[in-house]
DNA sequence: TGCTCGATTACCT
DNA sequence: GGTAATCGAGCAA
């Protein structure tokens, strides 16, 4: 049962990052989020991930940001107060989660790209394998996950085992492991009682970072075609849970078939 | 209203 | 390494 303020793996109550933590530029918040623990306490159980990779999106000044073109129904949460979860749907089948930064009206956010599952690994594995949460038997949830059926079919097709390192390695995988979708859009990660929250790094992580044993890598963001020169991606150097960097590649056109006549060379333009 | 593209992933060769 | 899957958002006409 969701308690809103879940116990950690050692039974203690989790501490949430304060809202002031997010009331800064996304480029300042992003590296500080590395090592922090994001959790979702759903009806099916608690899953928590230690963040190892994030990206900063800087609002109207950043052509790669969803808020670059102004406020819409989709990105409205970005324009609100800091510490809220902004979840969007992309590629027809994936969800990605962000944490909103800066005060209302300054739509900056940090994309959560990858993490290490530190609690609820069994539940996360089942979700990643395409199984629906047993507790999520309401019809809205059942149909509210576009692509879920595809994923389930694919995962079930060959029963390929999901390696623990791959459970939350990638923004969409992270969302799937934590069962985050558009129904979590707009949740307050800082509010006591919220099913989604984020806490500070473990003592070991804090020590390692402070002592310089753990360093932070920076580089260009993944999968974007604009503002590719800005090194606003941050990760824990050497961590095996960091996703694989793939520069964006222009896709060939996918024009729908035209009845009667194709193009000269037979290729289907988009 | 129709078209294009996308902050991705899994599968196949 | 290449590509299919899949559909919502945003833009142009």
mmCIF file of C-alpha atoms (C1' of nucleotides) in Angstrom:
data_model
loop_
_atom_site.group_PDB
_atom_site.id
_atom_site.type_symbol
_atom_site.label_atom_id
_atom_site.label_comp_id
_atom_site.label_asym_id
_atom_site.label_seq_id
_atom_site.Cartn_x
_atom_site.Cartn_y
_atom_site.Cartn_z
ATOM 1 C CA UNK A 1 0.000 0.000 0.000
ATOM 2 C CA UNK A 2 1.317 3.434 -0.817
ATOM 3 C CA UNK A 3 2.327 5.305 2.269
ATOM 4 C CA UNK A 4 3.409 8.461 0.496
ATOM 5 C CA UNK A 5 6.548 8.597 2.585
ATOM 6 C CA UNK A 6 8.109 5.239 1.962
ATOM 7 C CA UNK A 7 10.520 3.462 4.197
ATOM 8 C CA UNK A 8 13.954 2.983 2.723
ATOM 9 C CA UNK A 9 15.531 -0.415 2.362
ATOM 10 C CA UNK A 10 16.824 -0.197 5.911
ATOM 11 C CA UNK A 11 13.392 0.662 7.236
ATOM 12 C CA UNK A 12 13.999 4.340 7.874
ATOM 13 C CA UNK A 13 11.769 7.078 6.535
ATOM 14 C CA UNK A 14 13.146 8.593 3.353
ATOM 15 C CA UNK A 15 14.219 12.231 3.351
ATOM 16 C CA UNK A 16 13.032 14.446 0.515
ATOM 17 C CA UNK A 17 15.115 17.111 -1.141
ATOM 18 C CA UNK A 18 13.658 20.531 -0.234
ATOM 19 C CA UNK A 19 11.962 22.663 -2.855
ATOM 20 C CA UNK A 20 14.796 25.215 -2.598
ATOM 21 C CA UNK A 21 17.087 22.569 -4.048
ATOM 22 C CA UNK A 22 15.222 22.885 -7.352
ATOM 23 C CA UNK A 23 14.827 26.664 -7.212
ATOM 24 C CA UNK A 24 18.021 27.156 -9.217
ATOM 25 C CA UNK A 25 19.230 26.937 -12.796
ATOM 26 C CA UNK A 26 18.805 23.450 -14.255
ATOM 27 C CA UNK A 27 22.532 23.370 -15.048
ATOM 28 C CA UNK A 28 23.216 23.772 -11.319
ATOM 29 C CA UNK A 29 20.583 21.298 -10.190
ATOM 30 C CA UNK A 30 21.490 18.588 -12.696
ATOM 31 C CA UNK A 31 24.963 17.616 -11.387
ATOM 32 C CA UNK A 32 23.685 17.818 -7.819
ATOM 33 C CA UNK A 33 21.008 15.247 -8.645
ATOM 34 C CA UNK A 34 23.628 12.584 -9.429
ATOM 35 C CA UNK A 35 23.588 9.974 -6.689
ATOM 36 C CA UNK A 36 20.196 11.147 -5.425
ATOM 37 C CA UNK A 37 17.522 8.487 -5.034
ATOM 38 C CA UNK A 38 14.231 8.816 -6.918
ATOM 39 C CA UNK A 39 11.362 6.646 -5.759
ATOM 40 C CA UNK A 40 7.796 5.869 -6.776
ATOM 41 C CA UNK A 41 5.586 4.280 -4.149
ATOM 42 C CA UNK A 42 2.815 2.808 -6.309
ATOM 43 C CA UNK A 43 0.001 0.454 -5.299
ATOM 44 C CA UNK A 44 2.131 -2.437 -6.530
ATOM 45 C CA UNK A 45 5.074 -1.497 -4.354
ATOM 46 C CA UNK A 46 8.066 0.764 -4.011
ATOM 47 C CA UNK A 47 10.804 1.055 -6.623
ATOM 48 C CA UNK A 48 13.743 3.410 -6.110
ATOM 49 C CA UNK A 49 16.597 4.378 -8.414
ATOM 50 C CA UNK A 50 19.906 6.069 -7.710
ATOM 51 C CA UNK A 51 20.335 8.639 -10.474
ATOM 52 C CA UNK A 52 23.532 8.284 -12.477
ATOM 53 C CA UNK A 53 22.779 10.372 -15.564
ATOM 54 C CA UNK A 54 20.756 13.553 -16.167
ATOM 55 C CA UNK A 55 20.422 16.371 -18.680
ATOM 56 C CA UNK A 56 19.611 20.053 -18.145
ATOM 57 C CA UNK A 57 17.072 21.830 -20.347
ATOM 58 C CA UNK A 58 17.240 25.591 -20.020
ATOM 59 C CA UNK A 59 13.878 26.897 -21.137
ATOM 60 C CA UNK A 60 13.174 29.564 -23.757
ATOM 61 C CA UNK A 61 16.896 30.126 -24.340
ATOM 62 C CA UNK A 62 17.432 26.472 -25.181
ATOM 63 C CA UNK A 63 16.175 25.373 -28.626
ATOM 64 C CA UNK A 64 16.246 21.735 -27.505
ATOM 65 C CA UNK A 65 13.888 22.393 -24.594
ATOM 66 C CA UNK A 66 10.187 21.623 -24.797
ATOM 67 C CA UNK A 67 9.524 25.078 -23.351
ATOM 68 C CA UNK A 68 11.452 26.797 -26.157
ATOM 69 C CA UNK A 69 8.244 27.494 -28.079
ATOM 70 C CA UNK A 70 6.270 28.630 -25.085
ATOM 71 C CA UNK A 71 3.673 27.063 -22.836
ATOM 72 C CA UNK A 72 1.304 24.383 -24.083
ATOM 73 C CA UNK A 73 -0.975 21.887 -22.373
ATOM 74 C CA UNK A 74 1.752 19.284 -22.698
ATOM 75 C CA UNK A 75 4.549 21.245 -21.023
ATOM 76 C CA UNK A 76 2.486 23.319 -18.597
ATOM 77 C CA UNK A 77 4.120 21.689 -15.583
ATOM 78 C CA UNK A 78 7.503 23.076 -16.670
ATOM 79 C CA UNK A 79 6.134 26.582 -16.247
ATOM 80 C CA UNK A 80 5.023 25.916 -12.701
ATOM 81 C CA UNK A 81 6.879 25.801 -9.380
ATOM 82 C CA UNK A 82 10.101 23.836 -8.890
ATOM 83 C CA UNK A 83 10.257 20.303 -7.579
ATOM 84 C CA UNK A 84 7.403 18.980 -9.714
ATOM 85 C CA UNK A 85 7.544 16.020 -12.047
ATOM 86 C CA UNK A 86 7.121 16.744 -15.765
ATOM 87 C CA UNK A 87 6.411 13.565 -17.740
ATOM 88 C CA UNK A 88 6.023 13.553 -21.514
ATOM 89 C CA UNK A 89 5.270 10.943 -24.101
ATOM 90 C CA UNK A 90 7.565 10.507 -27.074
ATOM 91 C CA UNK A 91 8.196 8.295 -30.085
ATOM 92 C CA UNK A 92 4.669 6.973 -29.812
ATOM 93 C CA UNK A 93 5.570 4.576 -27.034
ATOM 94 C CA UNK A 94 7.931 6.005 -24.430
ATOM 95 C CA UNK A 95 7.673 8.249 -21.400
ATOM 96 C CA UNK A 96 10.448 10.473 -20.080
ATOM 97 C CA UNK A 97 10.546 12.156 -16.670
ATOM 98 C CA UNK A 98 11.923 15.560 -15.713
ATOM 99 C CA UNK A 99 12.141 17.519 -12.481
ATOM 100 C CA UNK A 100 11.159 21.161 -12.830
ATOM 101 C CA UNK A 101 13.662 23.829 -11.790
ATOM 102 C CA UNK A 102 13.472 27.593 -11.197
ATOM 103 C CA UNK A 103 10.456 29.572 -9.941
ATOM 104 C CA UNK A 104 7.160 29.649 -11.885
ATOM 105 C CA UNK A 105 7.502 31.288 -15.272
ATOM 106 C CA UNK A 106 11.085 30.085 -15.771
ATOM 107 C CA UNK A 107 10.514 26.736 -17.467
ATOM 108 C CA UNK A 108 13.748 24.857 -16.861
ATOM 109 C CA UNK A 109 13.961 21.164 -16.063
ATOM 110 C CA UNK A 110 16.326 18.246 -15.607
ATOM 111 C CA UNK A 111 15.680 15.095 -17.641
ATOM 112 C CA UNK A 112 16.285 11.920 -15.649
ATOM 113 C CA UNK A 113 18.201 9.726 -18.100
ATOM 114 C CA UNK A 114 19.409 6.708 -16.164
ATOM 115 C CA UNK A 115 19.660 5.171 -12.752
ATOM 116 C CA UNK A 116 20.554 2.136 -10.703
ATOM 117 C CA UNK A 117 17.627 0.330 -9.111
ATOM 118 C CA UNK A 118 18.334 0.255 -5.368
ATOM 119 C CA UNK A 119 14.935 -0.908 -4.110
ATOM 120 C CA UNK A 120 12.131 -2.957 -5.633
ATOM 121 C CA UNK A 121 14.329 -4.626 -8.248
ATOM 122 C CA UNK A 122 11.946 -7.576 -8.595
ATOM 123 C CA UNK A 123 8.995 -5.311 -9.327
ATOM 124 C CA UNK A 124 11.092 -3.205 -11.693
ATOM 125 C CA UNK A 125 12.199 -6.321 -13.554
ATOM 126 C CA UNK A 126 8.622 -7.497 -13.978
ATOM 127 C CA UNK A 127 7.592 -4.091 -15.273
ATOM 128 C CA UNK A 128 10.491 -4.014 -17.698
ATOM 129 C CA UNK A 129 9.584 -7.494 -18.882
ATOM 130 C CA UNK A 130 6.208 -6.137 -19.865
ATOM 131 C CA UNK A 131 4.106 -7.360 -16.963
ATOM 132 C CA UNK A 132 1.454 -4.973 -15.739
ATOM 133 C CA UNK A 133 1.328 -4.104 -12.076
ATOM 134 C CA UNK A 134 -1.051 -6.548 -10.373
ATOM 135 C CA UNK A 135 -2.496 -3.689 -8.348
ATOM 136 C CA UNK A 136 -3.005 -1.501 -11.390
ATOM 137 C CA UNK A 137 -6.156 -3.208 -12.539
ATOM 138 C CA UNK A 138 -8.162 -0.095 -13.243
ATOM 139 C CA UNK A 139 -9.168 0.272 -16.885
ATOM 140 C CA UNK A 140 -7.633 3.728 -17.160
ATOM 141 C CA UNK A 141 -4.238 2.426 -16.227
ATOM 142 C CA UNK A 142 -4.648 -0.579 -18.435
ATOM 143 C CA UNK A 143 -5.165 1.436 -21.567
ATOM 144 C CA UNK A 144 -3.150 4.421 -20.447
ATOM 145 C CA UNK A 145 0.228 3.074 -21.402
ATOM 146 C CA UNK A 146 0.682 3.416 -25.142
ATOM 147 C CA UNK A 147 3.070 0.866 -26.478
ATOM 148 C CA UNK A 148 2.773 -1.256 -23.391
ATOM 149 C CA UNK A 149 1.233 -4.033 -25.371
ATOM 150 C CA UNK A 150 4.018 -3.867 -27.897
ATOM 151 C CA UNK A 151 6.635 -4.012 -25.202
ATOM 152 C CA UNK A 152 4.900 -6.893 -23.509
ATOM 153 C CA UNK A 153 4.647 -8.797 -26.737
ATOM 154 C CA UNK A 154 8.278 -8.197 -27.584
ATOM 155 C CA UNK A 155 9.562 -9.081 -24.146
ATOM 156 C CA UNK A 156 7.417 -12.155 -24.032
ATOM 157 C CA UNK A 157 8.351 -13.250 -27.501
ATOM 158 C CA UNK A 158 11.713 -14.668 -26.559
ATOM 159 C CA UNK A 159 11.706 -14.226 -22.796
ATOM 160 C CA UNK A 160 15.086 -12.538 -22.942
ATOM 161 C CA UNK A 161 16.351 -11.812 -19.450
ATOM 162 C CA UNK A 162 16.766 -8.172 -18.542
ATOM 163 C CA UNK A 163 20.127 -7.536 -16.942
ATOM 164 C CA UNK A 164 19.991 -5.579 -13.678
ATOM 165 C CA UNK A 165 22.309 -2.996 -15.176
ATOM 166 C CA UNK A 166 19.755 -2.363 -17.937
ATOM 167 C CA UNK A 167 16.710 -1.966 -15.677
ATOM 168 C CA UNK A 168 16.823 1.827 -15.675
ATOM 169 C CA UNK A 169 19.533 2.522 -18.237
ATOM 170 C CA UNK A 170 17.818 5.117 -20.388
ATOM 171 C CA UNK A 171 15.065 7.645 -19.752
ATOM 172 C CA UNK A 172 12.201 5.484 -20.980
ATOM 173 C CA UNK A 173 13.509 2.416 -19.163
ATOM 174 C CA UNK A 174 13.779 4.426 -15.959
ATOM 175 C CA UNK A 175 10.157 5.506 -16.306
ATOM 176 C CA UNK A 176 9.031 1.971 -17.055
ATOM 177 C CA UNK A 177 10.897 0.496 -14.086
ATOM 178 C CA UNK A 178 9.351 3.086 -11.757
ATOM 179 C CA UNK A 179 5.946 2.928 -13.470
ATOM 180 C CA UNK A 180 6.011 6.621 -14.320
ATOM 181 C CA UNK A 181 3.726 7.812 -17.100
ATOM 182 C CA UNK A 182 1.543 10.805 -17.890
ATOM 183 C CA UNK A 183 -0.609 10.074 -14.861
ATOM 184 C CA UNK A 184 2.388 11.117 -12.751
ATOM 185 C CA UNK A 185 2.788 14.371 -14.690
ATOM 186 C CA UNK A 186 2.493 17.281 -12.273
ATOM 187 C CA UNK A 187 3.181 15.335 -9.096
ATOM 188 C CA UNK A 188 5.076 17.251 -6.433
ATOM 189 C CA UNK A 189 8.273 15.391 -5.550
ATOM 190 C CA UNK A 190 8.872 17.654 -2.560
ATOM 191 C CA UNK A 191 5.490 17.320 -0.865
ATOM 192 C CA UNK A 192 5.217 14.955 2.094
ATOM 193 C CA UNK A 193 2.784 12.230 1.151
ATOM 194 C CA UNK A 194 3.434 12.410 -2.565
ATOM 195 C CA UNK A 195 3.894 8.946 -4.097
ATOM 196 C CA UNK A 196 6.901 10.262 -6.015
ATOM 197 C CA UNK A 197 9.900 11.672 -4.216
ATOM 198 C CA UNK A 198 13.613 12.181 -4.405
ATOM 199 C CA UNK A 199 16.121 12.018 -1.588
ATOM 200 C CA UNK A 200 19.784 12.922 -1.142
ATOM 201 C CA UNK A 201 22.657 10.627 -2.089
ATOM 202 C CA UNK A 202 23.759 7.913 0.282
ATOM 203 C CA UNK A 203 26.506 8.759 2.766
ATOM 204 C CA UNK A 204 28.923 6.670 0.718
ATOM 205 C CA UNK A 205 28.073 8.568 -2.467
ATOM 206 C CA UNK A 206 28.376 11.916 -0.700
ATOM 207 C CA UNK A 207 31.768 10.945 0.653
ATOM 208 C CA UNK A 208 32.998 9.669 -2.687
ATOM 209 C CA UNK A 209 31.911 12.852 -4.442
ATOM 210 C CA UNK A 210 33.368 15.108 -1.756
ATOM 211 C CA UNK A 211 36.662 13.233 -1.754
ATOM 212 C CA UNK A 212 36.925 13.312 -5.519
ATOM 213 C CA UNK A 213 36.843 9.512 -5.733
ATOM 214 C CA UNK A 214 33.665 9.823 -7.743
ATOM 215 C CA UNK A 215 33.826 12.351 -10.563
ATOM 216 C CA UNK A 216 31.114 13.793 -12.761
ATOM 217 C CA UNK A 217 31.341 13.641 -16.526
ATOM 218 C CA UNK A 218 29.801 16.258 -18.806
ATOM 219 C CA UNK A 219 29.062 16.245 -22.502
ATOM 220 C CA UNK A 220 26.506 16.926 -25.202
ATOM 221 C CA UNK A 221 22.925 15.834 -24.666
ATOM 222 C CA UNK A 222 21.561 12.714 -26.287
ATOM 223 C CA UNK A 223 19.025 12.434 -29.062
ATOM 224 C CA UNK A 224 18.563 16.109 -29.819
ATOM 225 C CA UNK A 225 19.062 17.846 -33.147
ATOM 226 C CA UNK A 226 19.281 21.422 -31.852
ATOM 227 C CA UNK A 227 21.743 23.066 -29.466
ATOM 228 C CA UNK A 228 23.869 19.933 -29.685
ATOM 229 C CA UNK A 229 26.966 21.914 -28.719
ATOM 230 C CA UNK A 230 25.844 22.585 -25.158
ATOM 231 C CA UNK A 231 27.458 20.175 -22.656
ATOM 232 C CA UNK A 232 24.459 19.926 -20.381
ATOM 233 C CA UNK A 233 24.487 16.171 -19.905
ATOM 234 C CA UNK A 234 25.937 15.000 -16.596
ATOM 235 C CA UNK A 235 26.784 11.497 -15.439
ATOM 236 C CA UNK A 236 28.701 9.636 -12.744
ATOM 237 C CA UNK A 237 31.974 8.832 -14.484
ATOM 238 C CA UNK A 238 32.625 5.140 -14.853
ATOM 239 C CA UNK A 239 29.202 4.047 -13.665
ATOM 240 C CA UNK A 240 27.970 1.063 -15.637
ATOM 241 C CA UNK A 241 24.351 2.212 -15.317
ATOM 242 C CA UNK A 242 24.943 5.273 -17.515
ATOM 243 C CA UNK A 243 23.183 4.974 -20.875
ATOM 244 C CA UNK A 244 25.050 4.665 -24.136
ATOM 245 C CA UNK A 245 25.661 7.945 -25.944
ATOM 246 C CA UNK A 246 24.274 8.033 -29.441
ATOM 247 C CA UNK A 247 24.441 11.277 -31.395
ATOM 248 C CA UNK A 248 21.196 12.054 -33.164
ATOM 249 C CA UNK A 249 21.081 10.749 -36.697
ATOM 250 C CA UNK A 250 18.761 12.241 -39.279
ATOM 251 C CA UNK A 251 16.104 9.711 -40.129
ATOM 252 C CA UNK A 252 15.145 8.961 -43.690
ATOM 253 C CA UNK A 253 11.797 10.265 -44.730
ATOM 254 C CA UNK A 254 8.820 8.039 -44.160
ATOM 255 C CA UNK A 255 6.216 9.300 -46.540
ATOM 256 C CA UNK A 256 2.982 7.412 -46.575
ATOM 257 C CA UNK A 257 2.360 5.355 -49.720
ATOM 258 C CA UNK A 258 0.706 7.370 -52.422
ATOM 259 C CA UNK A 259 -1.942 5.528 -54.323
ATOM 260 C CA UNK A 260 -1.349 5.233 -58.014
ATOM 261 C CA UNK A 261 2.204 6.487 -58.251
ATOM 262 C CA UNK A 262 5.402 6.455 -56.270
ATOM 263 C CA UNK A 263 8.389 8.673 -56.786
ATOM 264 C CA UNK A 264 10.627 8.397 -59.850
ATOM 265 C CA UNK A 265 13.179 6.061 -58.308
ATOM 266 C CA UNK A 266 10.622 4.056 -56.450
ATOM 267 C CA UNK A 267 11.595 5.387 -53.026
ATOM 268 C CA UNK A 268 8.811 6.319 -50.716
ATOM 269 C CA UNK A 269 9.344 9.875 -49.604
ATOM 270 C CA UNK A 270 7.746 11.041 -46.425
ATOM 271 C "C1'" DT B 1 -7.002 19.034 -41.484
ATOM 272 C "C1'" DG B 2 -2.941 16.959 -42.756
ATOM 273 C "C1'" DC B 3 1.869 16.375 -42.359
ATOM 274 C "C1'" DT B 4 6.368 15.973 -40.085
ATOM 275 C "C1'" DC B 5 9.222 15.009 -36.407
ATOM 276 C "C1'" DG B 6 10.582 13.324 -32.028
ATOM 277 C "C1'" DA B 7 14.801 14.405 -25.065
ATOM 278 C "C1'" DT B 8 13.749 6.044 -27.490
ATOM 279 C "C1'" DT B 9 14.038 1.216 -27.388
ATOM 280 C "C1'" DA B 10 14.214 -3.558 -28.848
ATOM 281 C "C1'" DC B 11 15.068 -6.669 -32.259
ATOM 282 C "C1'" DC B 12 17.345 -8.418 -36.306
ATOM 283 C "C1'" DT B 13 21.325 -9.171 -39.274
ATOM 284 C "C1'" DG C 1 24.896 -1.131 -37.176
ATOM 285 C "C1'" DG C 2 20.369 -0.664 -39.096
ATOM 286 C "C1'" DT C 3 15.601 -0.154 -38.604
ATOM 287 C "C1'" DA C 4 10.679 -0.874 -37.278
ATOM 288 C "C1'" DA C 5 7.396 0.393 -33.955
ATOM 289 C "C1'" DT C 6 4.008 4.040 -32.783
ATOM 290 C "C1'" DC C 7 1.280 8.300 -31.800
ATOM 291 C "C1'" DG C 8 1.122 12.959 -29.709
ATOM 292 C "C1'" DA C 9 2.649 17.742 -30.398
ATOM 293 C "C1'" DG C 10 3.298 21.402 -33.207
ATOM 294 C "C1'" DC C 11 3.176 23.722 -37.462
ATOM 295 C "C1'" DA C 12 1.567 25.019 -42.085
ATOM 296 C "C1'" DA C 13 -1.937 25.585 -45.308
#
